[in-house]
């Protein structure tokens, strides 16, 4: 029997919880505690490390701006000179680079912000860590499970820090949901649903001349070289299996990360995976499944469905009950006492007291971070591990990579999360760490 946390009078707490702040949707008891537990410290002007941004697209510039509140941006890097110039307008004193290895060679830089596309994350991260830098890397942390295992080893060996950019961990709503679930508020957790946006679907696409500002060969890096197709590059790379895994890795790195946090297996993973595409992709078009459904089981008996919404409904459903219609994007935890649904900006439950009754003082509490990038800079000073350290980022994206493989292979996969290989399935094992395009290897940086 999991711990039941309803020993406090319901009436007493419903009275107190009427003061819950409408603006946040969080119960009052949790908000009070959150303010006391939130940790980002104010900085003195002398306490600003030198930082550099690698990958200056939309997200890189966004996260670079947030990081510049905590450190001095001294260098920026991109293989597209237009994006580099855009970043230079934001960080006028920063030195411009095209080759990240030259930027990383500078010994005055303390931390790297990595906003490159997914197929570049690991090479940039490993090179930065080996060169003594701490790293804030965008999610999905890796392109393959094998990259993730190697990255975790490098973090341990170099004693550097790596924060994965799965920022929902630093959002109090997601932590509240996971703390309640892990303390048995729903009874024994039975099932989790993660609902993700459908991906782009379309093609075939025409080749076109490489834009003069872009080094297309460098952009492709460790991935098989192909002629330039605009729809493969900026922003759209996530819909091609060459570079990423569709919304399964793009949004899955957020919502499946929360699923593992709530299940309490954030350093492990599922034991079986079955998946299928819901529609066919267009020959010559985007290759990643745009609509899909994957079923996972975990060794503790919890089951997990990860499903996309349909492109007919690109904003996602309106409800959080899949039986009542297409489910809204987010994470739904289910147990015998009811359900809790959490997404950006909203947390709901099947009955109000599931949220409103406070956790007791002896409850298991989770890592508190109220600002994801702030937590990274706190940790640079304290040398504490960040909330989304490498092992956690690696395990969360592994759930997504396993889902992608199940969809692609079209058969049930058995996974050993301790040894990180498939059980009796050499063909699937070949996907764990496929070779990179020369001269790139995990040892070349
Ligand atoms: N945490 C979040 O909520 C969130 C939101 C959006 C994007 N992201 C992630 O951020 C990353 C970037 O996404 P985006 O939408 O900005 O992509 P983008 O394609 O717009 O930008 C990527 C940039 O990296 C550059 N680049 C490619 N290879 C490089 C290399 N070897 N060295 C230096 N620069 C290189 C590209 O030229 C481009 O300017 C992705 O991994 C994405 O998943 C995270």
XYZ file of C-alpha atoms and ligand atoms in Angstrom:
489
model
C 0.000 0.000 0.000
C 1.621 3.329 -0.978
C 1.602 6.120 1.599
C -1.742 7.902 1.826
C -1.411 11.575 2.558
C -4.967 12.439 3.439
C -4.550 12.304 7.183
C -5.142 16.079 7.522
C -8.734 17.319 7.706
C -10.009 17.986 4.195
C -12.214 20.881 5.351
C -9.318 22.608 7.116
C -7.165 22.568 4.034
C -9.854 23.422 1.570
C -10.390 26.593 3.654
C -6.687 27.453 3.498
C -6.334 26.582 -0.160
C -8.994 29.043 -1.258
C -6.169 31.602 -1.170
C -4.276 29.697 -3.872
C -3.022 32.215 -6.397
C -5.216 32.137 -9.472
C -2.373 33.467 -11.597
C -0.222 30.384 -11.094
C -2.900 27.746 -10.616
C -0.740 26.306 -7.831
C -2.179 25.548 -4.372
C -1.268 27.998 -1.617
C 0.569 25.435 0.541
C 2.872 24.582 -2.358
C 3.510 28.204 -3.330
C 4.527 29.130 0.213
C 6.985 26.238 0.330
C 8.202 26.918 -3.202
C 9.206 30.460 -2.358
C 11.146 29.232 0.672
C 12.835 26.407 -1.289
C 13.624 28.191 -4.569
C 17.338 28.606 -4.774
C 18.634 31.016 -7.457
C 20.981 33.412 -5.684
C 21.556 37.065 -6.610
C 24.866 37.702 -8.356
C 27.501 40.260 -7.510
C 28.968 42.140 -10.508
C 32.297 40.278 -9.988
C 30.607 36.920 -10.073
C 29.963 36.646 -13.806
C 31.739 33.836 -15.691
C 32.746 34.246 -19.330
C 30.350 32.341 -21.565
C 30.067 31.477 -25.256
C 27.180 30.517 -27.525
C 27.555 27.763 -30.150
C 24.579 27.558 -32.530
C 22.952 30.954 -32.981
C 19.524 30.022 -34.381
C 16.242 31.006 -32.776
C 16.692 28.940 -29.638
C 20.412 29.598 -29.285
C 19.857 33.352 -29.351
C 16.965 33.030 -26.887
C 18.859 30.957 -24.376
C 22.011 33.026 -24.991
C 20.083 36.139 -23.951
C 18.897 34.426 -20.771
C 22.436 33.253 -20.021
C 23.826 36.750 -20.549
C 21.930 37.844 -17.429
C 24.341 35.634 -15.450
C 27.599 35.780 -17.430
C 29.541 37.794 -19.999
C 29.053 36.581 -23.583
C 32.583 36.752 -24.996
C 32.297 34.505 -28.081
C 29.653 33.256 -30.511
C 29.811 30.570 -33.189
C 27.709 29.426 -36.144
C 28.252 27.771 -39.527
C 25.665 30.184 -40.976
C 27.063 33.712 -41.132
C 23.586 35.290 -41.224
C 22.600 33.714 -37.910
C 26.028 34.572 -36.528
C 25.544 38.215 -37.523
C 22.097 38.238 -35.877
C 23.701 37.032 -32.647
C 26.475 39.623 -33.001
C 23.820 42.373 -32.887
C 22.692 40.981 -29.517
C 26.205 40.439 -28.121
C 28.266 43.230 -29.735
C 31.495 42.575 -27.823
C 31.601 38.852 -28.588
C 34.205 37.402 -30.985
C 32.718 35.554 -33.974
C 33.722 31.975 -34.897
C 32.644 29.470 -37.537
C 34.481 26.414 -36.137
C 33.405 25.511 -32.593
C 36.770 23.813 -31.956
C 38.547 27.157 -32.318
C 36.113 28.830 -29.927
C 36.459 26.036 -27.379
C 40.264 26.318 -27.566
C 40.034 29.719 -25.839
C 40.975 29.224 -22.221
C 39.226 32.361 -20.920
C 35.766 30.820 -21.550
C 34.148 29.088 -18.601
C 30.789 27.877 -19.882
C 29.308 26.913 -23.256
C 25.664 27.376 -24.249
C 24.954 24.795 -26.963
C 22.085 25.715 -29.316
C 23.168 23.596 -32.293
C 20.798 21.123 -34.024
C 20.423 17.721 -32.359
C 22.974 15.852 -34.513
C 25.703 18.196 -33.250
C 24.903 18.279 -29.531
C 27.138 15.423 -28.390
C 30.265 16.314 -30.355
C 30.135 19.938 -29.203
C 29.338 18.915 -25.619
C 32.114 16.309 -25.347
C 34.681 18.658 -26.835
C 33.674 21.461 -24.457
C 33.712 19.196 -21.388
C 37.112 17.729 -22.284
C 38.404 21.292 -22.621
C 37.341 22.100 -19.055
C 34.129 23.979 -19.800
C 30.751 23.572 -18.067
C 27.921 23.144 -20.556
C 24.280 24.115 -20.902
C 23.082 21.959 -23.793
C 19.767 22.147 -25.520
C 17.525 19.106 -25.541
C 17.118 16.455 -26.939
C 20.511 15.838 -25.374
C 21.715 13.298 -27.949
C 20.924 11.777 -31.320
C 21.524 8.177 -30.169
C 21.536 6.235 -26.894
C 25.222 5.364 -27.318
C 26.154 9.057 -27.558
C 24.406 9.621 -24.243
C 26.273 6.885 -22.401
C 29.600 8.264 -23.658
C 28.617 11.808 -22.714
C 27.768 10.746 -19.160
C 31.183 9.060 -18.862
C 32.940 12.218 -20.067
C 31.021 14.370 -17.551
C 32.114 12.036 -14.738
C 35.716 11.848 -15.889
C 36.181 15.575 -16.432
C 34.197 16.586 -13.314
C 32.530 19.302 -15.371
C 28.815 20.120 -15.187
C 26.200 19.637 -17.853
C 22.672 20.992 -17.671
C 20.170 19.604 -20.211
C 17.760 22.224 -21.561
C 14.587 20.332 -20.523
C 13.340 23.372 -18.655
C 10.024 21.889 -17.494
C 11.980 20.514 -14.523
C 12.366 24.099 -13.344
C 8.618 24.780 -13.581
C 6.880 24.372 -10.222
C 3.741 22.817 -11.739
C 5.641 19.836 -13.085
C 7.499 19.376 -9.793
C 4.240 19.532 -7.835
C 2.707 16.830 -10.053
C 5.765 14.580 -9.692
C 6.048 15.089 -5.916
C 2.375 14.212 -5.451
C 2.611 11.133 -7.664
C 5.832 9.904 -6.059
C 4.304 10.271 -2.595
C 1.338 8.071 -3.496
C -1.312 10.780 -3.884
C -2.942 8.744 -6.689
C -2.417 5.464 -4.850
C -0.068 3.133 -6.689
C 0.779 4.791 -10.015
C -0.646 2.650 -12.841
C -0.339 4.509 -16.104
C 1.199 7.631 -17.624
C 0.180 9.293 -20.878
C 2.431 11.782 -22.616
C 0.697 13.633 -25.420
C 2.972 15.399 -27.912
C 2.259 17.623 -30.909
C 2.168 15.915 -34.306
C 5.245 16.565 -36.428
C 5.505 18.045 -39.892
C 4.336 15.795 -42.707
C 5.060 16.511 -46.342
C 7.299 16.409 -49.367
C 8.870 15.577 -51.715
C 11.239 18.531 -51.563
C 13.375 19.992 -54.317
C 17.128 20.503 -54.118
C 18.286 24.091 -54.313
C 21.629 25.951 -54.335
C 23.290 26.210 -50.943
C 22.793 29.758 -49.616
C 26.114 31.663 -49.681
C 26.018 32.298 -45.936
C 25.811 28.584 -45.038
C 28.603 25.985 -44.826
C 26.317 23.032 -45.653
C 29.059 20.427 -45.325
C 29.935 21.635 -41.818
C 26.233 21.878 -40.908
C 25.800 18.168 -41.810
C 28.936 17.236 -39.853
C 28.702 13.663 -38.533
C 25.665 12.755 -40.677
C 25.675 11.284 -44.231
C 26.196 14.027 -46.802
C 23.287 14.860 -49.131
C 22.537 17.663 -51.562
C 21.076 20.785 -50.013
C 17.329 20.798 -49.441
C 16.061 23.838 -47.566
C 13.509 21.745 -45.619
C 16.324 19.677 -44.058
C 18.080 22.636 -42.540
C 17.257 25.361 -40.024
C 14.376 24.524 -37.731
C 13.112 21.623 -39.892
C 16.032 19.257 -39.155
C 13.981 17.751 -36.305
C 11.598 16.077 -38.791
C 14.356 13.950 -40.377
C 15.740 10.779 -38.812
C 19.197 11.743 -40.142
C 19.385 14.577 -37.614
C 16.773 13.866 -34.958
C 13.610 11.885 -34.137
C 10.602 14.058 -34.981
C 8.395 15.380 -32.200
C 9.028 12.125 -30.322
C 12.497 13.477 -29.440
C 11.701 17.204 -29.772
C 8.687 17.350 -27.403
C 9.333 13.911 -25.908
C 12.523 15.295 -24.359
C 10.198 17.536 -22.317
C 7.126 15.440 -21.512
C 8.809 12.000 -21.340
C 11.369 13.618 -19.030
C 8.501 14.524 -16.685
C 7.011 11.016 -17.047
C 10.278 9.460 -15.818
C 10.510 12.014 -12.997
C 6.999 11.134 -11.805
C 7.487 7.386 -12.220
C 10.720 7.701 -10.199
C 12.883 5.958 -12.803
C 14.841 8.963 -13.993
C 18.114 6.995 -13.934
C 16.650 3.928 -15.588
C 14.130 3.305 -18.354
C 11.435 1.047 -19.769
C 11.784 -2.712 -20.243
C 9.482 -3.180 -23.253
C 8.555 -0.820 -26.072
C 6.051 -1.214 -28.907
C 5.285 1.518 -31.416
C 3.674 2.273 -34.725
C 3.203 5.195 -37.076
C -0.403 6.331 -37.459
C 0.026 7.613 -41.015
C 2.508 6.997 -43.852
C 5.143 9.628 -44.550
C 5.451 11.046 -48.079
C 8.261 9.452 -50.170
C 11.059 11.999 -50.613
C 9.661 14.101 -47.757
C 10.199 14.336 -44.007
C 11.262 10.907 -42.723
C 10.412 11.054 -38.998
C 6.996 9.654 -38.047
C 4.696 12.652 -37.757
C 1.848 10.827 -35.988
C 2.543 7.802 -33.819
C 1.696 5.831 -30.727
C 4.179 4.034 -28.467
C 3.484 1.767 -25.473
C 6.116 1.281 -22.762
C 6.240 -0.927 -19.688
C 8.567 -0.391 -16.717
C 9.964 -3.007 -14.322
C 7.803 -1.618 -11.473
C 4.622 -2.459 -13.430
C 3.817 1.106 -14.581
C 2.660 1.378 -18.196
C 3.176 4.481 -20.341
C 1.595 5.583 -23.601
C 3.353 8.267 -25.624
C 1.180 9.480 -28.464
C 1.140 12.353 -30.866
C -1.930 14.400 -31.572
C -2.995 14.596 -35.209
C -2.012 17.276 -37.664
C -5.721 17.923 -38.175
C -5.518 19.319 -34.691
C -2.072 20.943 -34.563
C -2.720 22.784 -31.309
C -3.518 19.527 -29.541
C -6.796 18.448 -28.002
C -8.732 20.427 -25.444
C -9.317 17.645 -22.905
C -6.960 15.724 -20.700
C -8.915 12.482 -20.846
C -8.015 10.446 -23.927
C -11.347 8.603 -23.671
C -13.196 11.896 -24.091
C -11.383 12.977 -27.249
C -7.905 13.851 -28.414
C -5.754 14.614 -25.408
C -4.168 18.020 -24.884
C -0.351 18.146 -24.984
C 1.039 17.328 -21.578
C 1.496 14.540 -19.061
C -1.287 12.634 -17.311
C -0.581 10.373 -14.327
C -3.277 7.814 -13.431
C -3.838 5.688 -10.311
C -6.715 4.210 -8.315
C -7.350 7.549 -6.515
C -7.705 9.545 -9.740
C -5.512 11.426 -12.181
C -3.269 14.493 -12.325
C -2.662 16.280 -15.640
C 0.141 18.805 -16.033
C 1.284 20.919 -18.918
C 2.876 24.341 -19.419
C 0.799 26.853 -17.499
C -1.716 24.353 -16.102
C -2.116 21.598 -13.527
C -5.451 19.800 -13.015
C -6.690 16.773 -11.116
C -9.745 14.525 -11.128
C -10.698 15.962 -7.707
C -9.444 19.217 -6.155
C -8.148 17.692 -2.935
C -5.536 15.713 -4.873
C -3.747 19.054 -5.343
C -5.007 21.042 -2.387
C -4.073 18.850 0.541
C -0.446 19.559 1.462
C 2.244 16.922 1.504
C 3.242 15.989 5.053
C 6.569 17.102 6.482
C 8.111 13.650 5.955
C 7.181 13.471 2.264
C 9.832 12.744 -0.347
C 10.638 16.108 -1.955
C 12.315 16.662 -5.319
C 15.148 18.920 -6.480
C 13.943 22.541 -6.537
C 14.922 24.882 -9.332
C 12.813 27.903 -10.176
C 14.874 28.991 -13.202
C 16.589 26.490 -15.445
C 19.449 28.645 -16.650
C 19.772 30.199 -13.165
C 20.165 26.709 -11.690
C 23.054 26.086 -14.129
C 24.859 29.237 -13.003
C 24.154 28.464 -9.320
C 25.769 25.080 -9.891
C 28.794 26.592 -11.648
C 29.506 28.341 -8.342
C 28.500 25.584 -5.917
C 29.670 22.607 -8.064
C 26.426 20.854 -7.128
C 24.905 18.794 -9.957
C 22.267 20.758 -11.937
C 18.626 19.642 -11.891
C 18.854 18.079 -15.338
C 22.366 16.643 -15.200
C 23.765 14.509 -18.035
C 22.492 11.131 -16.759
C 18.959 12.509 -16.460
C 19.005 14.198 -19.872
C 20.427 10.988 -21.360
C 17.797 8.726 -19.767
C 14.919 11.009 -20.728
C 15.934 11.151 -24.370
C 16.637 7.399 -24.316
C 12.896 6.854 -23.738
C 12.327 8.895 -26.908
C 15.038 7.119 -28.918
C 13.569 3.755 -27.871
C 10.139 4.920 -29.021
C 11.545 6.020 -32.381
C 13.240 2.648 -32.846
C 10.068 0.739 -31.977
C 8.154 2.800 -34.554
C 10.847 2.262 -37.199
C 11.415 -1.450 -36.576
C 7.707 -2.208 -36.154
C 8.161 -4.929 -33.528
C 8.160 -5.274 -29.776
C 11.544 -4.414 -28.266
C 12.899 -5.650 -24.953
C 15.329 -3.265 -23.286
C 17.732 -3.796 -20.406
C 17.955 -0.335 -18.798
C 20.859 -1.325 -16.521
C 23.123 -2.613 -19.309
C 21.577 -0.307 -21.921
C 21.178 -2.863 -24.658
C 18.310 -4.766 -26.272
C 17.546 -8.256 -25.028
C 18.341 -10.868 -27.707
C 18.072 -8.351 -30.558
C 21.358 -7.655 -32.328
C 19.586 -5.835 -35.178
C 18.158 -3.286 -32.732
C 21.512 -3.035 -30.890
C 23.047 -1.743 -34.135
C 21.045 1.492 -33.666
C 22.536 2.242 -30.231
C 25.706 3.820 -31.616
C 25.787 3.894 -35.433
C 29.029 5.177 -37.006
C 29.429 8.884 -37.748
C 30.524 10.341 -41.095
C 34.305 10.693 -41.213
C 36.302 12.457 -39.911
C 33.855 12.777 -37.012
C 33.824 10.195 -34.227
C 33.121 10.508 -30.520
C 36.915 10.400 -30.089
C 37.680 13.009 -32.748
C 36.847 15.887 -30.413
N 14.282 23.902 -24.636
C 13.399 24.300 -25.519
O 12.243 24.597 -25.194
C 13.796 24.402 -26.969
C 13.034 25.190 -27.850
C 13.435 25.261 -29.183
C 14.583 24.565 -29.608
N 15.273 23.810 -28.720
C 16.474 23.064 -29.183
O 17.486 23.996 -29.539
C 18.274 23.478 -30.620
C 18.304 24.494 -31.755
O 16.999 24.652 -32.233
P 16.629 25.853 -33.234
O 15.171 25.766 -33.451
O 17.221 27.137 -32.733
O 17.392 25.386 -34.553
P 17.967 26.286 -35.743
O 18.172 25.365 -36.891
O 17.103 27.473 -35.931
O 19.362 26.794 -35.162
C 20.499 25.976 -35.046
C 21.715 26.827 -35.388
O 22.895 26.031 -35.191
C 23.768 26.277 -36.278
N 24.721 25.171 -36.429
C 24.551 23.985 -37.050
N 25.683 23.254 -36.938
C 26.576 23.987 -36.224
C 27.911 23.784 -35.810
N 28.574 22.656 -36.057
N 28.535 24.771 -35.123
C 27.897 25.949 -34.866
N 26.616 26.204 -35.244
C 25.976 25.223 -35.908
C 22.845 26.450 -37.460
O 23.470 27.056 -38.552
C 21.729 27.282 -36.851
O 22.041 28.660 -36.904
C 17.638 22.145 -30.987
O 18.357 21.093 -30.416
C 16.240 22.218 -30.400
O 15.717 20.958 -30.046
C 14.917 23.746 -27.420
